Structures are given as C-alpha cells and as structure tokens.
Coordinates of C-alpha atoms in Angstrom, one line a residue:
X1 CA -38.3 -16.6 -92.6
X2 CA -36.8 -14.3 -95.2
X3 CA -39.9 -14.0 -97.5
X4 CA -42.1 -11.6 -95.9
X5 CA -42.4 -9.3 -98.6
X6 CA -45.7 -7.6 -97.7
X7 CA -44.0 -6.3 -94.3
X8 CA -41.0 -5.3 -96.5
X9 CA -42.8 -3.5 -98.7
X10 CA -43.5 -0.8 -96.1
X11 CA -40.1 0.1 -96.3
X12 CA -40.9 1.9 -99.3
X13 CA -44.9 2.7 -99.3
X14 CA -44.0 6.2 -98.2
X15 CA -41.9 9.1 -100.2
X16 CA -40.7 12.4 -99.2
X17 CA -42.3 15.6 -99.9
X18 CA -40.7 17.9 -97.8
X19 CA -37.5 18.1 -100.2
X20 CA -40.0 18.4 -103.3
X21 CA -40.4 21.4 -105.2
X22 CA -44.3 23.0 -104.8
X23 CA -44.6 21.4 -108.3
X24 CA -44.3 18.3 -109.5
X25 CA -45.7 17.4 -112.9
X26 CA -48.0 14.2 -113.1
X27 CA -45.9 12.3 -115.6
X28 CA -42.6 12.1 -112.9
X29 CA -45.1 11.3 -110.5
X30 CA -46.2 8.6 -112.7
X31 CA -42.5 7.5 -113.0
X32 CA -42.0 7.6 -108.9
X33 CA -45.0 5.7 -108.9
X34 CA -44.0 2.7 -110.8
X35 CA -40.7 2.5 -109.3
X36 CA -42.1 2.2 -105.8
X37 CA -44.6 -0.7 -106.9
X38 CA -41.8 -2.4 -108.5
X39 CA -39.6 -2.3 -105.7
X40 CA -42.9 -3.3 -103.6
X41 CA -42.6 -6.5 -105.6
X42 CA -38.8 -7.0 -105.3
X43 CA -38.0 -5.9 -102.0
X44 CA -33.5 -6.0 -101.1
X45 CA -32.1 -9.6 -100.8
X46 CA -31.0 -10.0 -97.4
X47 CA -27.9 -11.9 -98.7
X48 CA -26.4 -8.5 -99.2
X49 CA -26.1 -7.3 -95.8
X50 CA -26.1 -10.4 -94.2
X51 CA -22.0 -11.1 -94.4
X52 CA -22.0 -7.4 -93.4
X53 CA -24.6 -8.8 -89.6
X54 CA -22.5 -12.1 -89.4
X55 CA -19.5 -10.3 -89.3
X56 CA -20.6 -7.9 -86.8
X57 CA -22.0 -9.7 -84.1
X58 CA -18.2 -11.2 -83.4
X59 CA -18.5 -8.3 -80.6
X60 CA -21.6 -10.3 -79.2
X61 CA -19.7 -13.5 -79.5
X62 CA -17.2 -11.9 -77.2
X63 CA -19.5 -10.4 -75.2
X64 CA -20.9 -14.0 -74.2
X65 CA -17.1 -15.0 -74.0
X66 CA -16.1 -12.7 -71.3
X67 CA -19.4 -12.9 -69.5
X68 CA -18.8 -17.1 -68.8
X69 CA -15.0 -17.0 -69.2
X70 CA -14.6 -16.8 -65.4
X71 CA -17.7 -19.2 -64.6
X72 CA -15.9 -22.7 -64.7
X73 CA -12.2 -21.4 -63.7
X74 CA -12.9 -19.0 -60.7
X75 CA -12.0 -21.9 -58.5
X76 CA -8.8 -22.0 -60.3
X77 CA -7.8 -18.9 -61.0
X78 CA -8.5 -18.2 -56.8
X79 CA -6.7 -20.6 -55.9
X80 CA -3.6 -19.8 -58.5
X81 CA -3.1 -16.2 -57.6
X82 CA -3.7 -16.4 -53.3
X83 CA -7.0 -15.1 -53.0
X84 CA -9.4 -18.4 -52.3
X85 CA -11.9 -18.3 -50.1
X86 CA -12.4 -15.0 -50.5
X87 CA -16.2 -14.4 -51.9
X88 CA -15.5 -10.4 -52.2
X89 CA -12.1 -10.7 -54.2
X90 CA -14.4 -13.7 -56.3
X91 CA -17.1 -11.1 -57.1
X92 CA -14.3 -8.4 -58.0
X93 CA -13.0 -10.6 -60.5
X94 CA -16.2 -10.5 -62.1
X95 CA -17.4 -7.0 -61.3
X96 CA -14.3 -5.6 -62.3
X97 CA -15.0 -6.4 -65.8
X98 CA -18.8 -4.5 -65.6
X99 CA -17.2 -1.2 -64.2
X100 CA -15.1 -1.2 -66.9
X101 CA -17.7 -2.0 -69.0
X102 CA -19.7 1.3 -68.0
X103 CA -16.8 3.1 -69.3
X104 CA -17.0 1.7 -72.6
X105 CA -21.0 2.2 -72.7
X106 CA -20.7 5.9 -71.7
X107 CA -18.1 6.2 -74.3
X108 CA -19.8 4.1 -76.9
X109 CA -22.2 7.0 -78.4
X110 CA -19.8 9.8 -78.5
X111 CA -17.0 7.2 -80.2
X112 CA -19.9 5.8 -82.7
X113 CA -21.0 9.5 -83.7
X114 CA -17.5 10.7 -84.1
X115 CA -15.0 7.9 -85.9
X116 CA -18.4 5.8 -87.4
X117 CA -19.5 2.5 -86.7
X118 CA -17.0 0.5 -88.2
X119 CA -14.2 1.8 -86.6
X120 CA -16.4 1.5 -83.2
X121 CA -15.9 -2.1 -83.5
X122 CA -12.0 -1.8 -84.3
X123 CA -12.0 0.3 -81.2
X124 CA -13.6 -2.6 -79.2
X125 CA -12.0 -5.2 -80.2
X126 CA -8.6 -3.2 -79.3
X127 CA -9.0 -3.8 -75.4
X128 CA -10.2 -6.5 -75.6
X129 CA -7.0 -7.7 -76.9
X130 CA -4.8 -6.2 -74.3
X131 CA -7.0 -7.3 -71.5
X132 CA -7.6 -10.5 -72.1
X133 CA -3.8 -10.8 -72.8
X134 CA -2.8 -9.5 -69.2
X135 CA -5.1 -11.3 -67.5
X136 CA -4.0 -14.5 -69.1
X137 CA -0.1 -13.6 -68.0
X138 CA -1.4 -12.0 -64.6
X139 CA 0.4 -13.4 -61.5
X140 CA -1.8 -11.8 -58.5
X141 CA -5.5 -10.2 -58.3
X142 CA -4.0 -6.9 -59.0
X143 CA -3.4 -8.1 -62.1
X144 CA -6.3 -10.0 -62.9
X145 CA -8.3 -7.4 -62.1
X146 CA -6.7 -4.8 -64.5
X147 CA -6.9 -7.3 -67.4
X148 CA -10.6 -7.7 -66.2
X149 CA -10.9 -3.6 -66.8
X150 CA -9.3 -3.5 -69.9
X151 CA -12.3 -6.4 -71.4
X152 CA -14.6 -4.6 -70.0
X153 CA -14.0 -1.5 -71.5
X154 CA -14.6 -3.5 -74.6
X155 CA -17.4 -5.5 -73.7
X156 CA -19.2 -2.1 -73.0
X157 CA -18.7 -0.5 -76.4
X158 CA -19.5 -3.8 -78.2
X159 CA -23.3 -4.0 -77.5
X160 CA -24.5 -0.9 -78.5
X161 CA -22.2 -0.4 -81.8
X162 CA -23.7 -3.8 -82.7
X163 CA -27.7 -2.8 -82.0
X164 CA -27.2 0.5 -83.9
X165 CA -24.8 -1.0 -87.0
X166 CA -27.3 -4.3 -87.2
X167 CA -30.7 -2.2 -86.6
X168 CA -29.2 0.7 -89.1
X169 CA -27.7 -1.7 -92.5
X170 CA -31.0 -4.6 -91.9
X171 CA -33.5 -4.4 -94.4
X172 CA -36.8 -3.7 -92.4
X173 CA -38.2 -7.2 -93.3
X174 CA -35.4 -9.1 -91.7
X175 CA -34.4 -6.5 -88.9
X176 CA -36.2 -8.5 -86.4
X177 CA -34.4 -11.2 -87.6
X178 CA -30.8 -10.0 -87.8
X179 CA -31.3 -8.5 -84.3
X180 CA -32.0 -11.9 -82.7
X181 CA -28.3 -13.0 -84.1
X182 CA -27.3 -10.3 -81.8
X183 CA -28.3 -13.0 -79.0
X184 CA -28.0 -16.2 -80.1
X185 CA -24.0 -15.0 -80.7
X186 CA -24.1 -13.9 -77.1
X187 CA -25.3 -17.5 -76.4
X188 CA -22.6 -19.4 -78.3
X189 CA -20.2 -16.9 -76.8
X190 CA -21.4 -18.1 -73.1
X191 CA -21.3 -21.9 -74.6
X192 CA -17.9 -21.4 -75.9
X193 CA -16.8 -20.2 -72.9
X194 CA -18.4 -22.7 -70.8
X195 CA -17.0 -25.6 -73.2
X196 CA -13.2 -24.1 -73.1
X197 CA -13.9 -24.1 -69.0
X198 CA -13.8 -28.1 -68.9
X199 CA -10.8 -29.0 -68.9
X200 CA -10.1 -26.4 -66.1
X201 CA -9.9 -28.5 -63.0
X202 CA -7.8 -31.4 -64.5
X203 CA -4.9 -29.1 -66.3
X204 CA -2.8 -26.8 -63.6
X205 CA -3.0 -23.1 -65.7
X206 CA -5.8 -24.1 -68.0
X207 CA -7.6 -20.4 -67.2
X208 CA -4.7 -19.2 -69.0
X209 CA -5.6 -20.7 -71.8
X210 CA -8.8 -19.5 -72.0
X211 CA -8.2 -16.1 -71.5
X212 CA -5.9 -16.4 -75.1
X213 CA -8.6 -17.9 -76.8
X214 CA -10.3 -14.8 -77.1
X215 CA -8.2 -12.7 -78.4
X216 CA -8.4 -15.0 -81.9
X217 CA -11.9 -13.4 -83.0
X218 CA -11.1 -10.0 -81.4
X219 CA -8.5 -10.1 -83.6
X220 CA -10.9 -11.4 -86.7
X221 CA -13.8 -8.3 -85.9
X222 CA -10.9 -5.9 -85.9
X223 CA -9.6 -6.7 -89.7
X224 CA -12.4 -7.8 -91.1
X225 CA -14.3 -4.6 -90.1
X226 CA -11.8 -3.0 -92.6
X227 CA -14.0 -5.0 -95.2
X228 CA -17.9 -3.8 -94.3
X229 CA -20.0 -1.6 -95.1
X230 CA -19.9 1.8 -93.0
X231 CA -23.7 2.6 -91.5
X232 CA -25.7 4.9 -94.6
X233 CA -27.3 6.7 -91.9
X234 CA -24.2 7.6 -90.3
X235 CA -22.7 8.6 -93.5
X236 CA -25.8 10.4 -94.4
X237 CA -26.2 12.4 -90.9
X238 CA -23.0 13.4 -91.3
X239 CA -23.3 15.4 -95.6
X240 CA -22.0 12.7 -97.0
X241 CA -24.5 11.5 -99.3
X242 CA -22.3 9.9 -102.4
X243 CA -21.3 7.8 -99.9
X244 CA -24.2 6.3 -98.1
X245 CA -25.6 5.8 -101.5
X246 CA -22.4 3.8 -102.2
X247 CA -23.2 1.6 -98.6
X248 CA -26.9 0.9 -99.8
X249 CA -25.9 -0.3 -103.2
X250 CA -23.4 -2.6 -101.1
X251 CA -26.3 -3.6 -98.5
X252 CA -29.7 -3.4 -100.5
X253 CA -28.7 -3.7 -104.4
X254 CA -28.3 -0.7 -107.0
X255 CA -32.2 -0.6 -108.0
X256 CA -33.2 0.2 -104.1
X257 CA -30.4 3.2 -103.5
X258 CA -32.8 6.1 -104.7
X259 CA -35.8 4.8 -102.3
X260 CA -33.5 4.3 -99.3
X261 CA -32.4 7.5 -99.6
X262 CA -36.0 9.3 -100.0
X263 CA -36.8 7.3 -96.9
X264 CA -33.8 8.4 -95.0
X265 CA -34.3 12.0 -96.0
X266 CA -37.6 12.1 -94.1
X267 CA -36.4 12.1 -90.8
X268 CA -32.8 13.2 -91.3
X269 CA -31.7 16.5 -92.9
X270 CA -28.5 15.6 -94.0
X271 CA -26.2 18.2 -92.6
X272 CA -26.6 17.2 -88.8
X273 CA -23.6 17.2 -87.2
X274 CA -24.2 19.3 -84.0
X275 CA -23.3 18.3 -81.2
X276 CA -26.3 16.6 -78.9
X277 CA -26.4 17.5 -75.5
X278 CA -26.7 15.2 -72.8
X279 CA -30.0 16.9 -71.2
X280 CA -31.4 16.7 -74.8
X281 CA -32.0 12.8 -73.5
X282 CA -33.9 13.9 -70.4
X283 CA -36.1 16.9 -71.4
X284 CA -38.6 17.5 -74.0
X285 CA -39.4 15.3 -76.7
X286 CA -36.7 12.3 -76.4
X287 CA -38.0 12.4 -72.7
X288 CA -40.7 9.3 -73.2
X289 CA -38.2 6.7 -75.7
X290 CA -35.1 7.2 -73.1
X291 CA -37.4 6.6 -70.6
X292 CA -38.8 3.5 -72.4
X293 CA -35.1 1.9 -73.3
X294 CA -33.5 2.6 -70.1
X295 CA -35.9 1.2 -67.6
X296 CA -36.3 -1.6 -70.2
X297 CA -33.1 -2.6 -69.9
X298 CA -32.9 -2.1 -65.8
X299 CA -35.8 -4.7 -65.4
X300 CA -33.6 -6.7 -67.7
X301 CA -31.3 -6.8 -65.7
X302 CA -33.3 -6.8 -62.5
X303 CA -34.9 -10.0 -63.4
X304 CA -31.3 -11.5 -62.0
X305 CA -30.4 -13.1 -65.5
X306 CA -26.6 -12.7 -65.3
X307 CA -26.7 -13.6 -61.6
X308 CA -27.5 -17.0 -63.1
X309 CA -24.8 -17.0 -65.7
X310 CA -22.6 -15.8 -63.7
X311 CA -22.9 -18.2 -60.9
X312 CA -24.3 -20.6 -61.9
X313 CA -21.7 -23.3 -61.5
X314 CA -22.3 -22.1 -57.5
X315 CA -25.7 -22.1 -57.7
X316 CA -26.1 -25.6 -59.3
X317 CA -23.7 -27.2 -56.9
X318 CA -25.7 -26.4 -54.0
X319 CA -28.4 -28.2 -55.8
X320 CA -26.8 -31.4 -56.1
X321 CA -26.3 -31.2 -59.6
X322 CA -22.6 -31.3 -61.1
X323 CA -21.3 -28.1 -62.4
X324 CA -20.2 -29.1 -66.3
X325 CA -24.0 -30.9 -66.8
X326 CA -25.5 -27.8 -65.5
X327 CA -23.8 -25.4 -67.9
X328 CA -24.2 -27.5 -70.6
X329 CA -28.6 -27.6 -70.0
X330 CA -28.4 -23.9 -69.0
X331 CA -26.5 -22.7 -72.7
X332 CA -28.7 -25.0 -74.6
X333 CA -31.7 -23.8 -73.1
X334 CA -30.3 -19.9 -73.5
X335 CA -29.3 -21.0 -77.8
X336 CA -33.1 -22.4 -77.6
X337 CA -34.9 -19.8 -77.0
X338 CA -32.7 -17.6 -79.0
X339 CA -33.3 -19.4 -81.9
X340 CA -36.8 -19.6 -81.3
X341 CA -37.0 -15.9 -80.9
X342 CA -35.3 -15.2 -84.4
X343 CA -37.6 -17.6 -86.2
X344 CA -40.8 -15.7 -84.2
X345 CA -39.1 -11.9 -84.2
X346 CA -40.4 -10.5 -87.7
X347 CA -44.0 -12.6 -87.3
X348 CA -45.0 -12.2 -83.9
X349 CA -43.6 -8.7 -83.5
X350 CA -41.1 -7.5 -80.4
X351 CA -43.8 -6.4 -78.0
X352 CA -45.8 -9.9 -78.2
X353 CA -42.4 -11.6 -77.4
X354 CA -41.8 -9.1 -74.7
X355 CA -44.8 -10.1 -73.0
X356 CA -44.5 -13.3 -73.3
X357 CA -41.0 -13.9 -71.7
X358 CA -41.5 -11.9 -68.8
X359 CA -44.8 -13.7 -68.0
X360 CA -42.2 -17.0 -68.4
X361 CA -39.7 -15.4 -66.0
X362 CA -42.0 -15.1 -63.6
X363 CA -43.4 -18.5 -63.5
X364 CA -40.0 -19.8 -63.2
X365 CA -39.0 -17.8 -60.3
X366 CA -42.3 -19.3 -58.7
X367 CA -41.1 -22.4 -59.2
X368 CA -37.6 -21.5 -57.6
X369 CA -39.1 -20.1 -54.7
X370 CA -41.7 -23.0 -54.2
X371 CA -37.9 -25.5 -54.7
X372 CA -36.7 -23.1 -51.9
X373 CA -39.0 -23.4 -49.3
X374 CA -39.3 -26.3 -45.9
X375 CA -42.4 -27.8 -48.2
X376 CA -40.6 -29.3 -50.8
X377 CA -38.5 -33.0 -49.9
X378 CA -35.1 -32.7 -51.2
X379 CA -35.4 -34.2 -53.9
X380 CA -38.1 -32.7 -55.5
X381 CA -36.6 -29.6 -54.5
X382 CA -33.5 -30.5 -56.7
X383 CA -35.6 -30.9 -59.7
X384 CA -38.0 -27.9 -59.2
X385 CA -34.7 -25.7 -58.8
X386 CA -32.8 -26.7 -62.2
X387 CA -36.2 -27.1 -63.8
X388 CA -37.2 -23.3 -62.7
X389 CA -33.3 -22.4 -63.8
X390 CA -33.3 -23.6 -67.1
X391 CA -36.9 -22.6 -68.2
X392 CA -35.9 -18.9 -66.3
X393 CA -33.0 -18.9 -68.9
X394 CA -35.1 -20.1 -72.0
X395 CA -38.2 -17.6 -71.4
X396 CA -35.4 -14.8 -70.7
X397 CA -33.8 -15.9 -74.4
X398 CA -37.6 -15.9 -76.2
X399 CA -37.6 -12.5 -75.6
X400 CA -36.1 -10.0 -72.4
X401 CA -32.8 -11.1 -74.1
X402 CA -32.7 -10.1 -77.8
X403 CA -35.8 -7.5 -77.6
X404 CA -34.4 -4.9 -75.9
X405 CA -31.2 -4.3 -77.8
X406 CA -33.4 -4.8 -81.1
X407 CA -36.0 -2.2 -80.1
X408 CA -34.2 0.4 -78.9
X409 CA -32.1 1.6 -81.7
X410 CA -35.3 1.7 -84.2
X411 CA -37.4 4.0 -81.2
X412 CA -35.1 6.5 -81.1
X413 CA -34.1 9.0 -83.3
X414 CA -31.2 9.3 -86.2
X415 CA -30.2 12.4 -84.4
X416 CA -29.9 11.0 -80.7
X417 CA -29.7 7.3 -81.5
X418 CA -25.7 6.4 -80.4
X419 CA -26.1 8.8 -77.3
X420 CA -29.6 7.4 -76.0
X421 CA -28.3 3.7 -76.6
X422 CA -24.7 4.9 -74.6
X423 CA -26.9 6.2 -71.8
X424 CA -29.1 3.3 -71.7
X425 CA -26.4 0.6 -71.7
X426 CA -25.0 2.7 -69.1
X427 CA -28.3 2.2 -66.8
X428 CA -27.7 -1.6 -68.0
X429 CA -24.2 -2.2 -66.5
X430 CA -24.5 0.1 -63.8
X431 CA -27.4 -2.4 -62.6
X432 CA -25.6 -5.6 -63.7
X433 CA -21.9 -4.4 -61.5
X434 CA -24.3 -4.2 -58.9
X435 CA -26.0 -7.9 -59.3
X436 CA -22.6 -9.3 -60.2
X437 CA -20.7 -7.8 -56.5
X438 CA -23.8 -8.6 -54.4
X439 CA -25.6 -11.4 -55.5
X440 CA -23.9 -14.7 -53.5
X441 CA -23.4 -11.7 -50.5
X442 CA -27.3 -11.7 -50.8
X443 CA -28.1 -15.1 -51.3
X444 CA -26.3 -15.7 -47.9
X445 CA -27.8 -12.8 -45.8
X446 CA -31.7 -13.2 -48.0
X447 CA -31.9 -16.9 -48.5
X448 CA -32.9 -18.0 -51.9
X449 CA -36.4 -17.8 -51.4
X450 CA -36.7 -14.4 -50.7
X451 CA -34.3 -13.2 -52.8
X452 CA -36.0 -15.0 -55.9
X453 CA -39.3 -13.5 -54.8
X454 CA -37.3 -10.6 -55.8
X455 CA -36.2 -11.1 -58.9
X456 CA -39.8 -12.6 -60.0
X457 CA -41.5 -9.1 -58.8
X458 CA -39.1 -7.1 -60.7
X459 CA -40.2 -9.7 -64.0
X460 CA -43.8 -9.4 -62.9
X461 CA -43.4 -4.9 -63.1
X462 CA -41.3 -5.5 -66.6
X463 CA -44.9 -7.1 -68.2
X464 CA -47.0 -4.1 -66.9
X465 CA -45.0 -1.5 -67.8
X466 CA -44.5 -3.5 -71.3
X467 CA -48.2 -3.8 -71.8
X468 CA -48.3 0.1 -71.2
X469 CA -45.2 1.3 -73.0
X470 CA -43.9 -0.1 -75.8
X471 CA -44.6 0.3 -79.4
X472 CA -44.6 -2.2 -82.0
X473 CA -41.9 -1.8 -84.6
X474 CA -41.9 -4.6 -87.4
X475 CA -41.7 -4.7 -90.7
X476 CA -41.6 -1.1 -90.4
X477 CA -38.5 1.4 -91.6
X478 CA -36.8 3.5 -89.3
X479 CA -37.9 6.8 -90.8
X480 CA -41.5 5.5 -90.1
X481 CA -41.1 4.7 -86.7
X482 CA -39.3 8.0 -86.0
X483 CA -42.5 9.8 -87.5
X484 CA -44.8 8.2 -85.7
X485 CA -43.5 7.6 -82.3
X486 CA -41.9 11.4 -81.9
X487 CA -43.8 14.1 -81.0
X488 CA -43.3 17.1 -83.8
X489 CA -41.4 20.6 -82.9

C-alpha cells in the first residue's frame, strides 16, 4: 500500500521555470538534475505526516459521532423531554444539527484562509464541546435543539478543514490513501455511536451519557492540534515561505523541502492573500471544478445515504429485523467498504471507484424496490430489504463516500480551494437538512418503493455525469493537477 514509488515520483518529475533567471548554466542544471532522480528513488516516508492525518481525522470521528448519536436514543430522548410521538419534533432533533451545520460549512473557507488550518480544527472542536454539553443537561426540546445547533456548527467546519489539511500535508503517493481515513473515521464514529446507543433502552437517562462522551476527543483534536504541523500551502499562500519550508521538513523529511517548494511555486505565487470573491466560484475559469464538486456532492447526498443512517433503526424495525443487529451489519458493512476503498484508492484511481459504487447503489436500490413491491412473500421481502440495505451502505463506502471529499480539494485551485470546498459542503448539508426533515414524512406519503426508485435514479445520473466529468488525480501533485485541469488567463 505505501510502496508505490513510480506514482510518487511524479511528485517531483516537473521543476519550475517561471521563477528562473533567462540563464541557467548547464552544470546547476546538472546538479538539479541529480537531485530530482535521487529523490525519484527516495520518495517522503509517509510516517512523517501520518501522526499529523491520524490526528486530524478526530473531526471525522466526530462527524460520524453526531451523525448516529441520536439513531438508537431518539425513542428515549422523545419520551424524556414530552415530545413522543411527534415525527416533526423527531426529525428536528436531527435536522437541527444539519442547519447548523451549513453555518459551519459557509464559514469553514473564510475561517481556514484567515486563522489556518490548524486552528480551523480548534475552532471546531470548540462547539462541539458546548453543544454536546447542553444537549446532554437539556430538560425540554428547546433545549435539545440548541445543543443540536451548537454540534452542528462544528460538524460543518470539520469536513472540509480535514479534506483540505489531509489532501494539502499527504505525500501524493499516499494521498489517495490518507483521504480514505477521512471515511473509515466517519465509520467508527457512526459505530461508536451506535455501540454507546445499547444500553439506551435498559438505563433511564443513558442519552445523557452519550452526548458526554463526545466531548472527550473534541477535547483531544483541540490540544493536540497545538502539536501539528500547519498546511505549507497555507503558509506559503500567505509570504511565509521559512515557514512552510519548516512544515515540509516536519511532513516530507529535510532532503525533499527544496522540491516541494519548486513544485508549490508553480501554481502559487507566494504573496496571494487577496481576498476571493464569491462570484470568482461561479464565473470564468473556476466555473467547470465548482460545478464538478458541488453537484458531486448533491448526488451524494441524493442517493439517500444518511436517510439510512439516520433512520435506520426505523427503517429496519419495519422489516422485522431488531434494531441493535441491524446497526451492527449496517456499520460493518459501511468500515468494509471503507477499508476496501483505502487499500484500492492510490491503485485503481478515484474516478474507477466512483464508477463503480454508484453502479452498486443502484443495484441495491433495485433490490429494495423489488423487497417493496406486492410480488415478493414476506419473507423474502425481509431478506431482499436488509440485503439491498447493507450492500447500498457498502457500495456507497467503496467509493460515493470517501471520493468526493478526496477529490475535491486536489481539482481546485490553491487560490480558491477553502472557499470552493465551503460552498460545496454548503450544497452538501443544504441537501442532507432537507433528506434528514422529510425523509420518514415521505416514506409515509411515497411508499418505499417509489421513493427508492428515487434515490436509485439520482445514483443511476451520479455514474453518467461521473463517466463525463471527472478527472483522474492519482499519484499526481497538486501543482500538476492545477496545471492541467485549469484553463490559463
């Protein structure tokens, strides 16, 4: 998994010329020359960033967390503060937490540009905090509900700090790979979440318990972010080069600082700190990647994934099938596929993998739409619905999961990246409030067969406009992605 040296080597196959003097005698060339083909057959140890990844997917962790905390307990936590029974209060409990989580996204690019990336994550981990802790002393939905914002906030700045920080300290050769931990701690956040949720229905206040859980590894990201390594492209966009150099010795090794550099001076000049405009994102030449990450991460979230985790427990019951067993199959098949998709992201490449789990999605919502319909005895209904829910989650988790987060931040621009990944994440929770109020309101008024038909026609437009869209990224540096995927001034 770590040794694909010929893929890392493209890292540092290119040097800049731009920044040269007009002349440059033959014997530095010569010098240049050799330094590149020894790097070429040494590329960075991915030991050195990877404390730097672990660390920083906490936020993911707790992303997962929040997004199952409420799964197992919503029962409870109805019932405990006067409100059961009541399916639009229920969904507000969870919905709640994605408005706020908009915030947060819209915020994330402008707070990641201007106080770094590190501090991002201390700035995420902060409401989280505060949130969890009111929810977990809250004595009516009011309260709930605010505690619910407050996480949210949180859980929206989290995702996109993590894509950029991850995409912009990986060694190309391993990005792939460190992306996909992005997911998988999404998954053992859900599983964590899930497991916590058991004891919920035989201990009176248990919800409260799991709501203080969380705040133990918000409180971990938020001092040991004080440890890591800032972003060198951050640094570097914003003049301060000794710096970034500093970062990349921490994060690639001394003997790779002066060829990380020449590859980051391709693209970025050094001295760009102006402001970017909002409508830079929608006109001109950052018109086609915005377009590409924001509708990729619509159909994401279009496909109906997080009504499953959300739900599920509701879902499943209908089914026949007891709640805890159900959880269990659905986070092991969601840590599966993750896993899978590490192992497969730097060899198959992000689009293959794209392609692939949307084509899965859509055979599973055929099977929950054939479980769904007058033709099928109950029984074999039963088994063709958890069957089509469980391979749903693992094809989503080979690639419609970790892809999109991973992609983004190496289409777009040094210049544009934090804004373009706010905006898009934006798109994302917008979409996912939306699923999360309406989708049991639906699944009453629809049926599930119709409504599944749904889902499987937005997963069936996500592999067309994949196959005509996106752009294959591994193994390849930033700065070469940037040169060949944006159209020049």
């Amino acid at each position: 998994m770590w040794g694909h040296q010929r893929e890392a080597s493209s890292m540092y196959k290119r040097l800049p010329s731009r920044d040269c003097k007009n002349t440059v005698d033959l014997e530095e060339n010569s010098d240049l020359l050799q330094n590149v083909m020894s790097l070429e057959n040494s590329s960075p140890s991915w030991r050195l960033s990877f404390p730097h990844v672990l660390v920083a997917t906490i936020s993911s962790f707790l992303f997962g967390y929040h997004t199952g905390v409420v799964n197992e307990p919503l029962e409870s936590i109805s019932v405990d503060l006067g409100f059961s029974g009541n399916t639009l209060a229920e969904g507000l409990v969870v919905s709640t937490c994605l408005g706020g989580a908009l915030v947060g996204a819209l915020l994330s690019g402008w707070i990641a540009d201007g106080v770094g990336r590190r501090r991002a994550f201390q700035l995420c981990a902060l409401p989280m905090i505060v949130g969890a802790s009111i929810s977990a002393t809250s004595k009516s939905l009011a309260g709930m509900l605010l505690g619910r914002l407050f996480v949210g906030i949180g859980m929206g700045l989290g995702p996109p700090v993590a894509s950029l920080y991850v995409t912009e300290i990986s060694p190309a050769f391993v990005r792939g790979t460190y992306g996909s931990f992005i997911q998988i701690a999404t998954c053992l956040g859900l599983m964590g979440a899930l497991f916590i949720g058991i004891p919920v229905k035989e201990t009176a206040g248990w919800w409260r318990i799991c709501f203080w859980v969380s705040t133990i590894p918000a409180a971990v990201l938020a001092v040991a972010m004080v440890f890591c390594a800032e972003s060198p492209h951050w640094l570097y966009k914003r003049g301060r080069t000794e710096e970034a150099e500093a970062e990349f010795e921490k994060l690639l090794g001394g003997s790779h600082v002066k060829v990380a550099l020449a590859e980051l001076s391709k693209s970025d000049k050094g001295d760009d700190t102006d402001t970017v405009k909002l409508s830079e994102l929608f006109y001109g030449r950052h018109f086609r990647v915005v377009f590409i990450g924001s509708t990729l991460f619509a159909l994401q979230q279009l496909s109906g994934i997080n009504a499953v985790f959300y739900f599920s427990s509701t879902v499943f019951k209908s089914a026949g099938v007891p709640s805890n067993l159900a959880n269990v199959f659905i986070g092991i098949a969601n840590l599966t596929g993750s896993i899978i998709a590490m192992v497969l992201m730097d060899k198959l490449g992000r689009k293959a993998l794209l392609l692939w789990s949307f084509s899965g999605m859509v055979m599973s919502m055929v099977l929950q739409v054939t479980a769904a319909s007058s033709y099928v005895a109950n029984s074999g209904a039963m088994y063709l619905s958890v069957g089509g829910m469980l391979m749903f989650v693992f094809t989503f988790a080979l690639g419609a999961g970790p892809v999109p987060g991973l992609l983004l931040p190496e289409i777009f621009p040094s210049r544009i990246r934090a804004k373009a990944m706010a905006f898009c994440m934006s798109v994302h929770w917008v979409i996912n409030f939306f699923v999360g109020l309406l989708f049991l309101r639906l699944l009453e008024q629809l049926g599930p067969q119709l409504l599944y038909s749904i889902f499987g026609t937005f997963c069936l437009i996500a592999v067309v406009f994949v196959k005509r869209n996106v752009v294959e990224t591994k193994g390849k540096s930033l700065q070469e992605i940037e040169i060949a995927l944006l159209p020049q001034e």
